[in-house]
Tab-separated table of C-alpha atoms and ligand atoms in Angstrom:
chain	number	residue	atom	x	y	z
C	1	MET	CA	34.174	7.243	71.711
C	2	LYS	CA	32.815	9.324	68.810
C	3	ILE	CA	34.693	9.088	65.591
C	4	PRO	CA	33.471	11.070	62.601
C	5	ALA	CA	34.017	9.965	59.006
C	6	LEU	CA	36.210	13.049	58.512
C	7	ASP	CA	37.336	15.865	60.845
C	8	LEU	CA	38.222	18.953	58.917
C	9	LYS	CA	38.568	21.048	62.116
C	10	LYS	CA	41.528	18.883	63.059
C	11	GLN	CA	43.015	19.341	59.547
C	12	ILE	CA	42.612	23.113	59.565
C	13	ALA	CA	43.852	23.875	63.112
C	14	PRO	CA	47.609	23.461	62.567
C	15	ILE	CA	47.592	25.537	59.348
C	16	ARG	CA	45.038	28.079	60.463
C	17	GLY	CA	47.482	30.970	60.460
C	18	GLU	CA	48.602	30.297	56.914
C	19	LEU	CA	45.024	29.933	55.667
C	20	ASP	CA	43.898	33.153	57.413
C	21	ALA	CA	46.811	35.065	55.820
C	22	ALA	CA	46.048	33.692	52.346
C	23	ILE	CA	42.361	34.636	52.673
C	24	LYS	CA	43.297	38.076	53.973
C	25	GLU	CA	45.548	38.581	50.988
C	26	VAL	CA	42.705	37.938	48.552
C	27	ILE	CA	40.384	40.350	50.501
C	28	ASP	CA	43.060	43.023	50.562
C	29	HIS	CA	43.646	42.607	46.879
C	30	ALA	CA	39.839	42.534	46.193
C	31	GLY	CA	40.011	40.404	43.098
C	32	PHE	CA	37.670	37.432	43.647
C	33	ILE	CA	37.289	35.501	40.393
C	34	LEU	CA	40.097	34.030	38.260
C	35	GLY	CA	43.131	36.382	38.219
C	36	GLU	CA	46.563	36.058	39.627
C	37	ARG	CA	45.808	33.753	42.575
C	38	VAL	CA	43.932	31.309	40.349
C	39	GLU	CA	46.807	31.331	37.835
C	40	ARG	CA	49.339	30.659	40.547
C	41	PHE	CA	47.344	27.789	41.910
C	42	GLU	CA	46.934	26.378	38.339
C	43	ARG	CA	50.718	26.511	37.909
C	44	HIS	CA	51.269	24.701	41.175
C	45	VAL	CA	48.681	21.969	40.312
C	46	ALA	CA	50.337	21.510	36.903
C	47	GLN	CA	53.802	21.160	38.593
C	48	TYR	CA	52.486	18.797	41.236
C	49	CYS	CA	50.760	16.577	38.545
C	50	ASN	CA	53.617	16.923	35.986
C	51	VAL	CA	51.062	17.899	33.396
C	52	LYS	CA	51.250	20.886	30.969
C	53	TYR	CA	47.939	22.557	31.825
C	54	ALA	CA	45.699	22.729	34.877
C	55	ILE	CA	42.605	24.879	34.510
C	56	GLY	CA	40.781	25.792	37.673
C	57	VAL	CA	36.974	25.510	37.518
C	58	SER	CA	33.914	25.743	39.681
C	59	ASN	CA	33.708	22.079	40.842
C	60	GLY	CA	34.417	18.552	39.806
C	61	THR	CA	31.050	18.034	38.102
C	62	ASP	CA	31.583	21.085	35.876
C	63	ALA	CA	35.110	19.859	35.239
C	64	LEU	CA	33.737	16.653	33.772
C	65	SER	CA	31.075	18.490	31.688
C	66	LEU	CA	33.534	21.072	30.409
C	67	ALA	CA	36.055	18.444	29.454
C	68	LEU	CA	33.386	16.548	27.479
C	69	LEU	CA	32.187	19.721	25.735
C	70	ALA	CA	35.765	20.718	24.912
C	71	LEU	CA	36.367	17.280	23.406
C	72	GLY	CA	33.386	17.837	21.116
C	73	ILE	CA	30.925	15.429	22.730
C	74	LYS	CA	27.447	16.396	21.541
C	75	SER	CA	23.893	15.882	22.648
C	76	GLY	CA	22.652	12.300	21.979
C	77	GLU	CA	26.182	10.813	21.879
C	78	GLY	CA	27.123	8.008	24.262
C	79	VAL	CA	29.578	8.289	27.135
C	80	ILE	CA	30.590	5.091	28.941
C	81	CYS	CA	30.668	5.415	32.735
C	82	PRO	CA	30.996	2.885	35.511
C	83	ALA	CA	27.691	2.104	37.155
C	84	PHE	CA	29.387	2.174	40.609
C	85	THR	CA	30.478	5.779	41.246
C	86	TYR	CA	29.137	9.047	42.578
C	87	TYR	CA	26.141	10.438	40.618
C	88	ALA	CA	28.140	13.283	39.132
C	89	THR	CA	30.200	11.059	36.794
C	90	ALA	CA	27.160	10.238	34.726
C	91	GLY	CA	25.276	13.395	35.710
C	92	ALA	CA	27.919	15.559	34.176
C	93	ALA	CA	27.538	13.696	30.901
C	94	ALA	CA	23.710	13.872	31.016
C	95	ALA	CA	23.921	17.586	31.860
C	96	ILE	CA	25.378	18.302	28.376
C	97	GLY	CA	22.768	16.125	26.723
C	98	ALA	CA	25.016	13.124	26.284
C	99	VAL	CA	23.723	9.590	27.051
C	100	PRO	CA	25.357	7.692	29.950
C	101	VAL	CA	26.144	4.082	28.972
C	102	PHE	CA	26.878	2.154	32.081
C	103	ALA	CA	29.681	-0.404	32.418
C	104	ASP	CA	30.118	-2.951	35.239
C	105	ILE	CA	33.016	-2.881	37.652
C	106	ASP	CA	35.950	-5.051	38.541
C	107	LYS	CA	34.949	-6.941	41.669
C	108	ASP	CA	38.338	-6.406	43.398
C	109	THR	CA	39.168	-2.780	42.763
C	110	TYR	CA	35.542	-1.469	42.296
C	111	ASN	CA	36.807	0.393	39.254
C	112	ILE	CA	35.429	0.188	35.722
C	113	SER	CA	35.849	-3.240	34.186
C	114	VAL	CA	37.786	-3.159	30.932
C	115	GLU	CA	36.059	-6.342	29.891
C	116	SER	CA	32.652	-4.792	30.424
C	117	VAL	CA	33.631	-1.738	28.305
C	118	ARG	CA	34.969	-4.061	25.638
C	119	LYS	CA	31.588	-5.874	25.515
C	120	ILE	CA	29.652	-2.567	25.244
C	121	LEU	CA	31.814	-1.343	22.373
C	122	ALA	CA	31.554	-4.686	20.521
C	123	ARG	CA	27.741	-4.850	20.544
C	124	LYS	CA	25.448	-2.977	18.222
C	125	SER	CA	24.042	0.137	19.814
C	126	LYS	CA	21.627	2.856	18.896
C	127	VAL	CA	23.777	5.527	20.568
C	128	LYS	CA	27.058	6.429	19.026
C	129	ILE	CA	29.560	6.055	21.800
C	130	LYS	CA	32.183	8.817	21.728
C	131	ALA	CA	33.803	8.902	25.133
C	132	VAL	CA	34.601	6.927	28.251
C	133	ILE	CA	35.025	8.188	31.804
C	134	PRO	CA	37.104	5.849	33.911
C	135	VAL	CA	36.667	6.846	37.579
C	136	HIS	CA	39.578	6.330	39.974
C	137	LEU	CA	37.238	5.339	42.773
C	138	TYR	CA	38.178	5.711	46.423
C	139	GLY	CA	41.652	6.826	45.471
C	140	GLN	CA	43.172	4.119	43.257
C	141	CYS	CA	43.530	4.395	39.488
C	142	ALA	CA	41.448	2.344	37.075
C	143	ASN	CA	43.131	0.138	34.514
C	144	MET	CA	44.139	2.973	32.274
C	145	SER	CA	46.211	0.968	29.729
C	146	GLY	CA	43.204	-1.312	29.056
C	147	ILE	CA	40.828	1.727	28.732
C	148	LEU	CA	43.300	3.668	26.529
C	149	LYS	CA	43.794	0.646	24.242
C	150	LEU	CA	40.052	0.348	23.650
C	151	ALA	CA	39.695	4.055	23.274
C	152	ARG	CA	42.282	4.042	20.516
C	153	LYS	CA	40.646	1.127	18.816
C	154	TYR	CA	37.149	2.673	18.817
C	155	GLY	CA	38.183	6.391	18.509
C	156	LEU	CA	36.871	7.371	21.913
C	157	LYS	CA	37.825	10.396	24.028
C	158	VAL	CA	39.030	9.638	27.520
C	159	VAL	CA	38.124	11.816	30.447
C	160	GLU	CA	39.479	10.543	33.730
C	161	ASP	CA	37.299	11.204	36.759
C	162	ALA	CA	40.063	11.963	39.201
C	163	ALA	CA	37.707	13.521	41.762
C	164	GLN	CA	38.686	11.013	44.497
C	165	SER	CA	42.303	10.303	43.374
C	166	PHE	CA	44.153	13.615	43.335
C	167	GLY	CA	47.780	12.633	43.920
C	168	ALA	CA	47.449	8.927	43.198
C	169	GLU	CA	49.819	7.534	40.585
C	170	TYR	CA	49.272	5.147	37.717
C	171	LYS	CA	52.651	3.553	36.773
C	172	GLY	CA	54.377	6.707	38.095
C	173	LYS	CA	52.099	9.258	36.399
C	174	LYS	CA	49.582	11.240	38.382
C	175	SER	CA	45.974	10.297	37.988
C	176	GLY	CA	44.115	12.594	35.615
C	177	THR	CA	47.065	12.994	33.266
C	178	LEU	CA	46.770	9.838	31.163
C	179	GLY	CA	43.599	10.486	29.216
C	180	ASP	CA	42.642	13.431	27.039
C	181	CYS	CA	41.555	15.264	30.196
C	182	GLY	CA	41.331	14.603	33.880
C	183	ALA	CA	38.636	16.094	36.084
C	184	VAL	CA	39.491	16.879	39.689
C	185	SER	CA	37.169	17.814	42.511
C	186	PHE	CA	38.214	19.979	45.448
C	187	TYR	CA	34.976	19.466	47.364
C	188	PRO	CA	35.774	20.108	51.059
C	189	GLY	CA	35.722	16.453	51.952
C	190	LYS	CA	38.228	15.370	49.255
C	191	ASN	CA	41.924	14.675	50.088
C	192	LEU	CA	42.642	18.244	48.890
C	193	GLY	CA	39.502	20.211	49.797
C	194	ALA	CA	38.533	23.855	49.287
C	195	PHE	CA	36.414	25.862	51.641
C	196	GLY	CA	33.489	25.486	49.270
C	197	ASP	CA	33.116	24.067	45.758
C	198	ALA	CA	36.098	24.027	43.407
C	199	GLY	CA	37.700	21.805	40.764
C	200	ALA	CA	40.207	21.578	37.974
C	201	ILE	CA	40.790	20.081	34.603
C	202	LEU	CA	44.200	18.589	33.683
C	203	THR	CA	45.422	18.134	30.159
C	204	ASN	CA	48.589	18.001	28.111
C	205	ASN	CA	46.832	19.319	24.995
C	206	LYS	CA	47.404	23.064	24.392
C	207	SER	CA	44.478	23.782	22.133
C	208	LEU	CA	42.170	21.811	24.447
C	209	ALA	CA	43.392	23.846	27.442
C	210	GLU	CA	42.680	27.041	25.555
C	211	LYS	CA	39.235	25.962	24.632
C	212	ILE	CA	38.491	24.936	28.260
C	213	LYS	CA	39.633	28.348	29.532
C	214	ILE	CA	37.200	30.027	27.095
C	215	LEU	CA	34.364	27.587	27.822
C	216	ARG	CA	34.612	28.092	31.651
C	217	ASN	CA	34.327	31.835	31.172
C	218	GLN	CA	31.131	32.279	29.188
C	219	GLY	CA	32.805	31.493	25.849
C	220	ASN	CA	34.682	34.769	26.262
C	221	ARG	CA	38.373	35.066	25.519
C	222	ASN	CA	38.428	38.522	26.863
C	223	ASN	CA	36.710	41.910	26.528
C	224	TYR	CA	33.251	40.544	25.776
C	225	ILE	CA	34.209	38.768	22.576
C	226	HIS	CA	32.242	35.502	22.881
C	227	LEU	CA	33.702	32.913	20.571
C	228	ILE	CA	31.722	29.883	21.560
C	229	LEU	CA	28.735	29.034	23.719
C	230	GLY	CA	30.359	28.805	27.160
C	231	ARG	CA	29.237	28.516	30.821
C	232	ASN	CA	30.031	30.229	34.008
C	233	ASN	CA	32.414	27.599	35.527
C	234	ARG	CA	35.173	29.828	36.926
C	235	LEU	CA	37.247	29.234	40.073
C	236	ASP	CA	37.055	31.775	42.966
C	237	SER	CA	40.261	33.380	44.084
C	238	LEU	CA	39.451	32.610	47.709
C	239	GLN	CA	39.212	28.926	46.894
C	240	ALA	CA	42.509	28.984	44.939
C	241	ALA	CA	44.260	30.741	47.889
C	242	VAL	CA	43.005	28.145	50.359
C	243	LEU	CA	43.874	25.229	48.039
C	244	GLY	CA	47.269	26.753	47.375
C	245	VAL	CA	48.137	26.574	51.039
C	246	LYS	CA	46.753	23.065	51.473
C	247	LEU	CA	48.469	21.646	48.352
C	248	LYS	CA	51.825	21.878	50.078
C	249	TYR	CA	50.622	19.430	52.672
C	250	LEU	CA	48.832	16.998	50.339
C	251	ALA	CA	51.666	14.576	49.753
C	252	GLY	CA	52.193	14.242	53.530
C	253	TRP	CA	48.457	13.845	54.176
C	254	ASN	CA	48.155	11.167	51.483
C	255	ASN	CA	51.123	9.281	52.983
C	256	LYS	CA	49.512	9.374	56.358
C	257	ARG	CA	46.318	7.903	54.853
C	258	MET	CA	48.340	5.131	53.271
C	259	GLU	CA	49.917	4.369	56.716
C	260	ILE	CA	46.594	4.173	58.403
C	261	ALA	CA	45.233	1.884	55.653
C	262	GLU	CA	48.293	-0.414	56.080
C	263	PHE	CA	47.633	-0.491	59.824
C	264	TYR	CA	43.967	-1.444	59.190
C	265	ASN	CA	44.989	-4.031	56.609
C	266	ARG	CA	47.507	-5.664	58.967
C	267	ASN	CA	45.079	-5.820	61.850
C	268	LEU	CA	42.045	-6.946	59.827
C	269	ALA	CA	43.830	-9.401	57.536
C	270	SER	CA	42.866	-12.532	59.523
C	271	LEU	CA	39.148	-11.730	59.549
C	272	PRO	CA	36.617	-13.076	57.049
C	273	ILE	CA	36.154	-9.667	55.441
C	274	LYS	CA	37.813	-8.221	52.419
C	275	VAL	CA	40.210	-5.412	52.914
C	276	PRO	CA	41.005	-3.075	49.911
C	277	PHE	CA	42.720	-4.680	46.987
C	278	VAL	CA	45.265	-2.402	45.283
C	279	ALA	CA	46.187	-3.257	41.707
C	280	ASP	CA	49.873	-3.394	40.881
C	281	PHE	CA	49.693	-0.519	38.382
C	282	THR	CA	48.483	2.051	40.869
C	283	THR	CA	49.029	3.660	44.208
C	284	HIS	CA	46.058	4.143	46.466
C	285	ILE	CA	45.612	7.430	48.333
C	286	TYR	CA	42.638	6.162	50.348
C	287	HIS	CA	40.126	8.896	49.840
C	288	GLN	CA	37.987	6.061	51.277
C	289	TYR	CA	39.041	2.881	53.064
C	290	VAL	CA	36.450	0.353	51.949
C	291	LEU	CA	35.769	-3.096	53.502
C	292	ARG	CA	33.630	-5.711	51.927
C	293	VAL	CA	31.630	-8.229	53.913
C	294	GLN	CA	29.901	-11.467	52.767
C	295	GLY	CA	26.220	-10.967	52.337
C	296	GLN	CA	25.306	-7.506	53.433
C	297	SER	CA	27.257	-4.737	55.044
C	298	LYS	CA	24.195	-3.556	57.004
C	299	GLY	CA	24.864	-5.416	60.283
C	300	LEU	CA	28.529	-4.270	60.600
C	301	LEU	CA	27.501	-0.751	59.571
C	302	GLU	CA	24.895	-0.588	62.346
C	303	TYR	CA	27.217	-2.006	64.854
C	304	LEU	CA	29.948	0.456	64.090
C	305	ARG	CA	27.493	3.308	64.298
C	306	GLN	CA	26.316	2.080	67.671
C	307	LYS	CA	29.895	2.263	68.788
C	308	GLY	CA	30.104	5.911	67.675
C	309	ILE	CA	32.023	5.133	64.475
C	310	ASP	CA	30.723	7.044	61.473
C	311	SER	CA	30.936	4.243	58.800
C	312	ARG	CA	29.374	5.084	55.479
C	313	VAL	CA	28.259	3.275	52.251
C	314	PHE	CA	29.584	4.785	49.072
C	315	TYR	CA	27.356	4.017	47.139
C	316	PRO	CA	24.164	2.163	48.154
C	317	ILE	CA	22.470	2.264	44.801
C	318	PRO	CA	24.439	1.895	41.561
C	319	LEU	CA	23.695	4.513	38.922
C	320	HIS	CA	21.880	2.280	36.456
C	321	LEU	CA	19.216	1.627	39.112
C	322	GLN	CA	18.821	5.278	40.265
C	323	GLU	CA	15.440	6.876	39.584
C	324	CYS	CA	17.023	9.751	37.660
C	325	PHE	CA	18.461	7.320	35.082
C	326	LYS	CA	15.306	5.313	34.679
C	327	TYR	CA	14.856	6.719	31.152
C	328	LEU	CA	17.896	4.817	30.110
C	329	GLY	CA	16.065	1.538	30.503
C	330	TYR	CA	18.344	-0.455	32.712
C	331	LYS	CA	16.990	-3.073	35.092
C	332	LYS	CA	18.109	-5.021	38.147
C	333	GLY	CA	20.700	-7.661	37.249
C	334	ASP	CA	22.104	-5.828	34.276
C	335	LEU	CA	25.395	-4.926	36.014
C	336	PRO	CA	25.771	-7.573	38.778
C	337	GLU	CA	29.196	-6.643	40.184
C	338	ALA	CA	28.056	-3.058	40.745
C	339	GLU	CA	24.878	-4.297	42.389
C	340	ILE	CA	26.641	-6.762	44.649
C	341	ALA	CA	29.311	-4.204	45.721
C	342	ALA	CA	26.626	-1.690	46.624
C	343	ARG	CA	25.215	-4.216	49.104
C	344	GLN	CA	28.500	-5.434	50.531
C	345	ILE	CA	30.801	-2.475	51.076
C	346	LEU	CA	31.236	0.062	53.881
C	347	THR	CA	33.892	2.499	54.924
C	348	LEU	CA	36.062	2.887	57.976
C	349	PRO	CA	36.963	6.482	58.987
C	350	ILE	CA	40.254	7.460	57.385
C	351	TYR	CA	41.989	10.869	57.559
C	352	PRO	CA	45.527	11.928	58.413
C	353	GLU	CA	44.548	13.250	61.892
C	354	LEU	CA	42.981	9.972	63.072
C	355	SER	CA	44.821	9.042	66.268
C	356	ARG	CA	46.310	5.559	66.893
C	357	GLU	CA	43.844	5.215	69.781
C	358	GLU	CA	40.968	5.864	67.426
C	359	GLN	CA	42.397	3.434	64.882
C	360	ASP	CA	42.717	0.737	67.604
C	361	TYR	CA	39.194	1.305	68.742
C	362	ILE	CA	37.847	1.009	65.146
C	363	ILE	CA	39.823	-2.258	64.586
C	364	GLN	CA	38.600	-3.565	67.916
C	365	SER	CA	35.000	-2.729	67.067
C	366	VAL	CA	35.193	-4.524	63.692
C	367	LYS	CA	36.668	-7.609	65.401
C	368	GLU	CA	33.969	-7.642	68.006
C	369	TYR	CA	31.287	-7.714	65.389
C	370	VAL	CA	32.953	-10.208	62.984
C	371	ASN	CA	34.079	-12.635	65.758
C	372	GLY	CA	30.665	-12.318	67.417
P	401	PLP	C1	33.756	10.209	41.569
P	401	PLP	C2	33.315	11.621	41.712
P	401	PLP	N1	33.020	12.313	40.511
P	401	PLP	C3	32.640	13.627	40.465
P	401	PLP	C4	32.482	14.291	41.666
P	401	PLP	C5	31.946	15.680	41.553
P	401	PLP	O1	32.732	16.649	42.162
P	401	PLP	P1	32.110	17.961	42.770
P	401	PLP	O2	31.359	17.572	44.018
P	401	PLP	O3	33.281	18.822	43.052
P	401	PLP	O4	31.220	18.536	41.724
P	401	PLP	C6	32.747	13.672	42.871
P	401	PLP	C7	32.706	14.326	44.190
P	401	PLP	O5	31.818	14.807	44.744
P	401	PLP	C8	33.081	12.268	42.889
P	401	PLP	O6	33.355	11.648	44.015
C-alpha cells in the first residue's frame, strides 16, 4: 500500500464542480486582486472565527510580519518565539529587522512553555522584548492565558501563529482571536488550503485592522495616496474564491481529522509510544498527528516509509540551531525540550479522506515495528 502524507486530489474531487464555478466567476469578472471576492471571503472568515476583522493577505509568513509591523514592532526589538516551530514564525520577525528570542517548549503539547517565556522576561537582556508569538503547533492551542498574563505584566504585544490551527478553539474561542492579532496560513497543505499561497490576519481592534489593510497594499489607502511604508501583501481573488468554497467544508473536515486521531489513539494506546497529549483548554484539529518514541524516531520513520507510509518529521532541527539563526548565538543544549522533541517525534498521515483500511494498515505497521 502507498499512503501519502496528504492527498489533495481526494479532497478536491467531490467539490470540483463548485471550485471550477468559483474560479470561472473570477475569470469572467476579470478582477484578480483584492475586490469583492476577497471582501466576501474576509467576512466569512470573520464570521467563522467570531472575530471583528479578518484581512486577507499573501501568505501566513507575511501575515506574521504585517501583524508585527502594524503593532509597531521595530528593527532591533525582541520577539519571543518558540524554538520548535516552522521557520516562518521567527523568519517573519527577522524579516522586519526584529530579533527572534527563542523559548523552549512544553514537553507534552510541543507548544511554547509559559515557564520558559517567564524566565526570558525575568532575566536581563540586551534586546528590548516587545512581542511574543505563541504558535498553536500541529493544531492545538498554546497556553494563551499564561502567555496573555505575562504579556500584560511586561507590556508585550501578542501575535498568535495560527497557521496550523485554523478552526481550533481555546476555551470556546477560535485560535487567532485571543491575542492582539492572529496570523493564519492557507498554504495548500493546511487544513484550509488555497491553490497557491494565501493567508489572513484576525483581530478585534478596528484601528489595527485599518492599518493592516493599508500596510498590505503598499501603504496606500486608495488612489495613490501612500500614508505609510507598506508592502505588497495582498490576497488574490482566485485564492479567495477557492478558499470561500472550501471554508464551508472545514468544520466537517476538522471533525473527520479528530475522529481519525481518536481511532489512532485508541489503537496505539497500549504501545510504549506517546500519542498526542491534548491540553484541557483547547481542541485539537490535527493538522498533524504526532507520535513520540523513546530515543530516536528514525527507526520507526524508516520502517513506515518502507511500508509505503509517508511519515514525516516536523521539525528535525529546532530554530535556535538552524544555520540561518547562528548570528543569534544559541548553542546546543540551550533549549533542551525542543532539541529532544526534534529527535523523537514523527507524524502519521492524517487527512479527512484517509480510508479505514489505510488507517488500519498504518496502525498495524506501527505495531509491527514497536512489538518487533
Ligand atoms: C507554524 C507556521 N507558521 C507560519 C507558517 C507560514 O505560512 P505560509 O507558508 O503561508 O507563509 C507556516 C506554514 O507554512 C507554519 O506552519
